[in-house]
Amino acid sequence: PEAVHEAVAGAVERARRGEGPTLVEARCHRLRGHTFGDPMRYIPADEQQRAWDADPYQAYAARLVADAVVTVDELADLERRCRAEVDRAIEAALAQPEPGEDELFADVVGTAP
């Protein structure tokens, strides 16, 4: 996370100085498939396992605890609060009426109904 923050902060500074855009490439392993239920057969099982073993979320969480930045309980509470916020957002989205057919091509570039 620090490397990403540093790279993006530098890109923002350059842009604000008028030096144009910056491409920030962030490469990582996909831990889940392209869609729900995707068995990811296109990635060898041993490679998938190595990716899970190197899960950056777990590694960073462990580092924050080891460095006494947070406790395990604080991280668990944060995760609970984040999940609750996401659940509320999902509920709010699902409570909205279905869009009409007129929205089908709204804000889609290069297509025409």
Coordinates of C-alpha atoms in Angstrom, one line a residue, residues 5-103:
H5 CA 0.3 5.6 -2.3
E6 CA 3.8 6.9 -3.2
A7 CA 3.3 6.3 -6.9
V8 CA -0.1 7.8 -7.1
A9 CA 0.9 10.8 -4.9
G10 CA 3.7 11.5 -7.3
A11 CA 1.4 11.2 -10.3
V12 CA -1.0 13.7 -8.6
E13 CA 1.8 16.1 -7.9
R14 CA 3.0 16.0 -11.5
A15 CA -0.5 16.5 -12.8
R16 CA -1.1 19.5 -10.5
R17 CA 2.2 21.0 -11.8
G18 CA 0.8 20.8 -15.3
E19 CA 3.2 18.0 -16.3
G20 CA 0.5 15.8 -17.8
P21 CA -0.9 12.4 -17.0
T22 CA 1.0 9.5 -15.5
L23 CA 0.3 5.8 -16.1
V24 CA 0.5 3.9 -12.8
E25 CA 0.7 0.2 -13.5
A26 CA -0.4 -2.0 -10.5
R27 CA 0.1 -5.6 -11.2
C28 CA -1.3 -8.3 -8.9
H29 CA -2.7 -11.8 -9.1
R30 CA -6.4 -12.3 -9.5
L31 CA -7.7 -14.1 -6.4
R32 CA -11.2 -14.5 -7.8
G33 CA -12.5 -15.3 -11.2
H34 CA -13.9 -12.9 -13.8
T35 CA -17.5 -13.7 -12.7
F36 CA -19.2 -15.4 -9.7
G37 CA -18.7 -19.1 -9.9
D38 CA -15.7 -18.9 -12.3
P39 CA -13.6 -21.9 -11.4
M40 CA -10.5 -20.2 -12.9
R41 CA -9.4 -23.4 -14.7
Y42 CA -7.2 -21.1 -16.9
I43 CA -4.8 -20.6 -14.0
P44 CA -2.9 -23.6 -12.6
A45 CA -4.0 -24.7 -9.1
D46 CA -0.4 -24.3 -7.7
E47 CA -0.3 -20.7 -9.1
Q48 CA -3.7 -19.9 -7.5
Q49 CA -2.5 -21.3 -4.2
R50 CA 0.7 -19.2 -4.3
A51 CA -1.4 -16.1 -5.0
W52 CA -3.6 -16.8 -2.0
D53 CA -0.6 -17.5 0.2
A54 CA 0.8 -14.1 -0.8
D55 CA -2.6 -12.3 -0.3
P56 CA -1.5 -8.7 0.2
Y57 CA -4.5 -7.9 2.4
Q58 CA -3.5 -10.6 4.9
A59 CA 0.2 -9.7 4.7
Y60 CA -0.5 -6.0 5.3
A61 CA -2.9 -6.7 8.1
A62 CA -0.3 -8.9 9.8
R63 CA 2.3 -6.1 9.4
L64 CA 0.1 -3.5 10.9
V65 CA -0.5 -5.7 13.9
A66 CA 3.2 -6.6 14.2
D67 CA 4.1 -2.9 14.1
A68 CA 1.5 -2.2 16.8
V69 CA -0.4 0.2 14.5
V70 CA -3.6 -1.7 15.2
T71 CA -4.7 -4.7 17.2
V72 CA -6.4 -7.8 15.8
D73 CA -9.6 -6.7 17.5
E74 CA -9.4 -3.3 15.9
L75 CA -8.9 -4.8 12.5
A76 CA -11.8 -7.2 13.0
D77 CA -14.0 -4.2 14.1
L78 CA -13.0 -2.2 11.0
E79 CA -13.8 -5.2 8.7
R80 CA -17.2 -5.6 10.4
R81 CA -18.0 -1.9 9.9
C82 CA -16.8 -2.0 6.3
R83 CA -18.9 -5.1 5.5
A84 CA -21.9 -3.4 7.2
E85 CA -21.4 -0.3 5.0
V86 CA -21.2 -2.4 1.9
D87 CA -24.3 -4.3 2.9
R88 CA -26.2 -1.1 3.4
A89 CA -25.1 0.2 0.0
I90 CA -26.2 -3.1 -1.6
E91 CA -29.6 -2.9 0.1
A92 CA -30.0 0.7 -1.0
A93 CA -29.2 -0.2 -4.6
L94 CA -31.5 -3.1 -4.7
A95 CA -34.3 -1.0 -3.3
Q96 CA -34.1 1.3 -6.3
P97 CA -36.6 0.8 -9.2
E98 CA -35.3 -1.1 -12.2
P99 CA -34.2 1.3 -15.0
G100 CA -36.3 1.6 -18.0
E101 CA -35.3 0.5 -21.5
D102 CA -34.4 4.1 -22.4
E103 CA -31.4 3.7 -20.0

